[in-house]
C-alpha positions as YAML, in Angstrom:
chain: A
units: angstrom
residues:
- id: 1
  name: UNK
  ca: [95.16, 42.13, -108.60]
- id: 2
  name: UNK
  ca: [93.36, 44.95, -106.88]
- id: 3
  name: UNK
  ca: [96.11, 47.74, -106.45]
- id: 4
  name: UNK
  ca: [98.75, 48.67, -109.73]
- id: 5
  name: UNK
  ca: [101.77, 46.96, -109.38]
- id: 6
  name: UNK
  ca: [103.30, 49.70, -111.52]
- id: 7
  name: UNK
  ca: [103.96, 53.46, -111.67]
- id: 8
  name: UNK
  ca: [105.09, 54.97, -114.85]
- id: 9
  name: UNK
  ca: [106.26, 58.29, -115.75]
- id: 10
  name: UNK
  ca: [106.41, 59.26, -119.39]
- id: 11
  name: UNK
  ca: [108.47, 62.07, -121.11]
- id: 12
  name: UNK
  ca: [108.88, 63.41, -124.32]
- id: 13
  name: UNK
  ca: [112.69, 61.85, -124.15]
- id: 14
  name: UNK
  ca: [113.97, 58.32, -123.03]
- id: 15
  name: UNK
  ca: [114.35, 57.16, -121.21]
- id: 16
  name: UNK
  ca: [111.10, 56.19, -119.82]
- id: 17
  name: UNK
  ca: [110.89, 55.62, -115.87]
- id: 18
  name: UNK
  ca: [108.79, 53.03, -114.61]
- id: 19
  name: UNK
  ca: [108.65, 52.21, -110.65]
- id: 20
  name: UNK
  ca: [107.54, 48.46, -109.62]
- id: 21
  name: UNK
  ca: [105.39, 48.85, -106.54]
- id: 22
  name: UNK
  ca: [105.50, 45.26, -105.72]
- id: 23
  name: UNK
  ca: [107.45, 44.35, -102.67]
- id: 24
  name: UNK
  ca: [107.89, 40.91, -104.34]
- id: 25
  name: UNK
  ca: [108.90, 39.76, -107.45]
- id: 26
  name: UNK
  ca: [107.86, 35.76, -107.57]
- id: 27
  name: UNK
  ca: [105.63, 33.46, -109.28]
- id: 28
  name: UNK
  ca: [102.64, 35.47, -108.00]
- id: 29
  name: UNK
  ca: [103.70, 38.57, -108.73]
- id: 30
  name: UNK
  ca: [106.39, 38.78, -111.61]
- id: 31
  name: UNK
  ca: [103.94, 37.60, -114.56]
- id: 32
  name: UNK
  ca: [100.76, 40.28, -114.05]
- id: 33
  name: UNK
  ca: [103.77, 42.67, -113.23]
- id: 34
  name: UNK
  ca: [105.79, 42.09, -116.62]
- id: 35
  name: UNK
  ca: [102.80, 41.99, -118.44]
- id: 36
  name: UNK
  ca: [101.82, 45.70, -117.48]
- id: 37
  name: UNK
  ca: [105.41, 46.61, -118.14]
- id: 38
  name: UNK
  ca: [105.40, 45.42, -121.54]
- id: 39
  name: UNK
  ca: [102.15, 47.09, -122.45]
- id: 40
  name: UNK
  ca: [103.58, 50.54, -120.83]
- id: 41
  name: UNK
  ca: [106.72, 50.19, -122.93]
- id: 42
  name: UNK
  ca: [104.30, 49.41, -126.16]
- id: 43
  name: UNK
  ca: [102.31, 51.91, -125.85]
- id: 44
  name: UNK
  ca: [104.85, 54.47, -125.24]
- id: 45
  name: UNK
  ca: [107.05, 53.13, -127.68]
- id: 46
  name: UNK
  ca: [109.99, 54.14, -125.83]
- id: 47
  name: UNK
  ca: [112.84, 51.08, -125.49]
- id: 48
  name: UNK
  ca: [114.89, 52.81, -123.29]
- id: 49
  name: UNK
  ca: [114.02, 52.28, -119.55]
- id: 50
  name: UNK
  ca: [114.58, 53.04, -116.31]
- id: 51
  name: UNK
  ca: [113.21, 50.54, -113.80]
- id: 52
  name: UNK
  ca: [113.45, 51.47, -109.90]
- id: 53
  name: UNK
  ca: [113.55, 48.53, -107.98]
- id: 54
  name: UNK
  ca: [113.60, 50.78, -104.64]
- id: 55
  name: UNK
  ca: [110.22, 48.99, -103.31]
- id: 56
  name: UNK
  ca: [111.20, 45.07, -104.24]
- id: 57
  name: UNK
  ca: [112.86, 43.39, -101.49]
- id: 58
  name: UNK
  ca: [112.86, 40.11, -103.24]
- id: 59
  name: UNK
  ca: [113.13, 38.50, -106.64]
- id: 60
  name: UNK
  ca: [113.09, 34.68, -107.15]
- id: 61
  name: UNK
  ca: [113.39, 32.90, -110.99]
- id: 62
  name: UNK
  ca: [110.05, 34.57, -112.01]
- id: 63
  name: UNK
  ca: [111.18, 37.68, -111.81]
- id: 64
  name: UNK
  ca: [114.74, 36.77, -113.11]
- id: 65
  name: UNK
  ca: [113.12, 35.37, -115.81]
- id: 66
  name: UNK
  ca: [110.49, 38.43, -116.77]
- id: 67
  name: UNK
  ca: [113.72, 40.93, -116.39]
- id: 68
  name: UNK
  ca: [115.47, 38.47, -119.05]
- id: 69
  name: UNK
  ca: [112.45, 38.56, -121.34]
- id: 70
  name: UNK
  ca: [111.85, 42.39, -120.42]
- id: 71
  name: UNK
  ca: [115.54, 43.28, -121.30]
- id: 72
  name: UNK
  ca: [115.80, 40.83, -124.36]
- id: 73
  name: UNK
  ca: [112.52, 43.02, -125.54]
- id: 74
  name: UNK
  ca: [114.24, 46.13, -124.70]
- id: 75
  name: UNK
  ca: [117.21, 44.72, -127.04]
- id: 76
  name: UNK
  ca: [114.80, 43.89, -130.06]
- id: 77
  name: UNK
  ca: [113.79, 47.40, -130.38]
- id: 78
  name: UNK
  ca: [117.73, 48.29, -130.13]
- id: 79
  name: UNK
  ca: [116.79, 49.56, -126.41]
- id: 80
  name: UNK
  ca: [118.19, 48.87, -122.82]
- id: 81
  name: UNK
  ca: [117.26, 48.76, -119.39]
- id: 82
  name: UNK
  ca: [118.73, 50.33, -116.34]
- id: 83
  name: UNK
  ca: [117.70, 49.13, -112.63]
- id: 84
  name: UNK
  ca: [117.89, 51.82, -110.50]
- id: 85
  name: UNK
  ca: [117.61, 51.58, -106.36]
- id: 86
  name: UNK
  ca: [118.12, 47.84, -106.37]
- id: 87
  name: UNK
  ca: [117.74, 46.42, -102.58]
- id: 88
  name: UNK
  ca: [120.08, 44.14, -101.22]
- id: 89
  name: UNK
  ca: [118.57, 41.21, -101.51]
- id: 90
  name: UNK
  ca: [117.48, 41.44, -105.41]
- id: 91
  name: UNK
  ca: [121.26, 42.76, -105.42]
- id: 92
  name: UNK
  ca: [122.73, 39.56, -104.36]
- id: 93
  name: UNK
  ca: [119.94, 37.40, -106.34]
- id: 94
  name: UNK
  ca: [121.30, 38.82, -109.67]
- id: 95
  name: UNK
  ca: [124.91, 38.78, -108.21]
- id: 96
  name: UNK
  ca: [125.04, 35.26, -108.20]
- id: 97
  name: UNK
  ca: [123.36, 34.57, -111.57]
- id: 98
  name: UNK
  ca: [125.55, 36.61, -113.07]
- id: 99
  name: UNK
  ca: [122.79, 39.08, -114.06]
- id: 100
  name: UNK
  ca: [124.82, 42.02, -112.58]
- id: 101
  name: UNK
  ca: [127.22, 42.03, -115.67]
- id: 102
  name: UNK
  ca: [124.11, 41.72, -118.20]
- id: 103
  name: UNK
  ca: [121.85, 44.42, -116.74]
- id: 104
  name: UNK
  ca: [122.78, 48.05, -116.30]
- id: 105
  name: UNK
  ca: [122.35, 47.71, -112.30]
- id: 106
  name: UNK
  ca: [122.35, 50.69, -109.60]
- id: 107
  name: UNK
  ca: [122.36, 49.21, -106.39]
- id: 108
  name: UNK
  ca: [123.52, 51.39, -103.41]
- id: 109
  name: UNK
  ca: [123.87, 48.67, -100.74]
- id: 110
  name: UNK
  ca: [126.49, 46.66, -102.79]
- id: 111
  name: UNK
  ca: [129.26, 47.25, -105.29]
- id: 112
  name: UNK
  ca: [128.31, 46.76, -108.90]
...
């Protein structure tokens, strides 16, 4: 991977804002993506997160997979997760796997 996958902006108060710079989320992509995700969130030690999804324009079981794991982290440290600027397509990915009711979802394009 030559170019960060992930921007993250810190503050003294959660929650902490992290922005996926990956236009994809899929087998290539979603592991080296959630494992720089989990070492931001360690190392700030801040469970509460905000995660724009404004640049991914699509997620396949990978990424469904790394937000479960991501958000059933978040839960251990009695945190949560919000997605924030979800796209369309991601949108309709975790509308029909039912994801929409487990995360916190923002998604402009669709109702949620």
């Amino acid at each position: 991977m030559t170019e960060s996958m992930l921007t993250a902006y810190a503050f003294a108060m959660p929650p902490l804002m992290l922005s996926i710079a990956a236009a994809e989320l899929d087998a290539a992509t979603a592991p080296p993506t959630f494992t720089r995700l989990r070492e931001v969130i360690d190392a700030a030690q801040q469970y509460e997160v905000q995660l724009d999804f404004g640049e991914v324009e699509f997620l396949d079981c990978a990424g469904i997979g790394g937000l479960i794991t991501l958000n059933n982290l978040l839960d251990s440290h009695a945190g949560g997760m919000v997605l924030t600027r979800v796209r369309p397509h991601p949108c309709r990915v975790l509308g029909l796997t039912d994801l929409l009711q487990a995360f916190a979802v923002q998604c402009p394009s669709c109702a949620s």
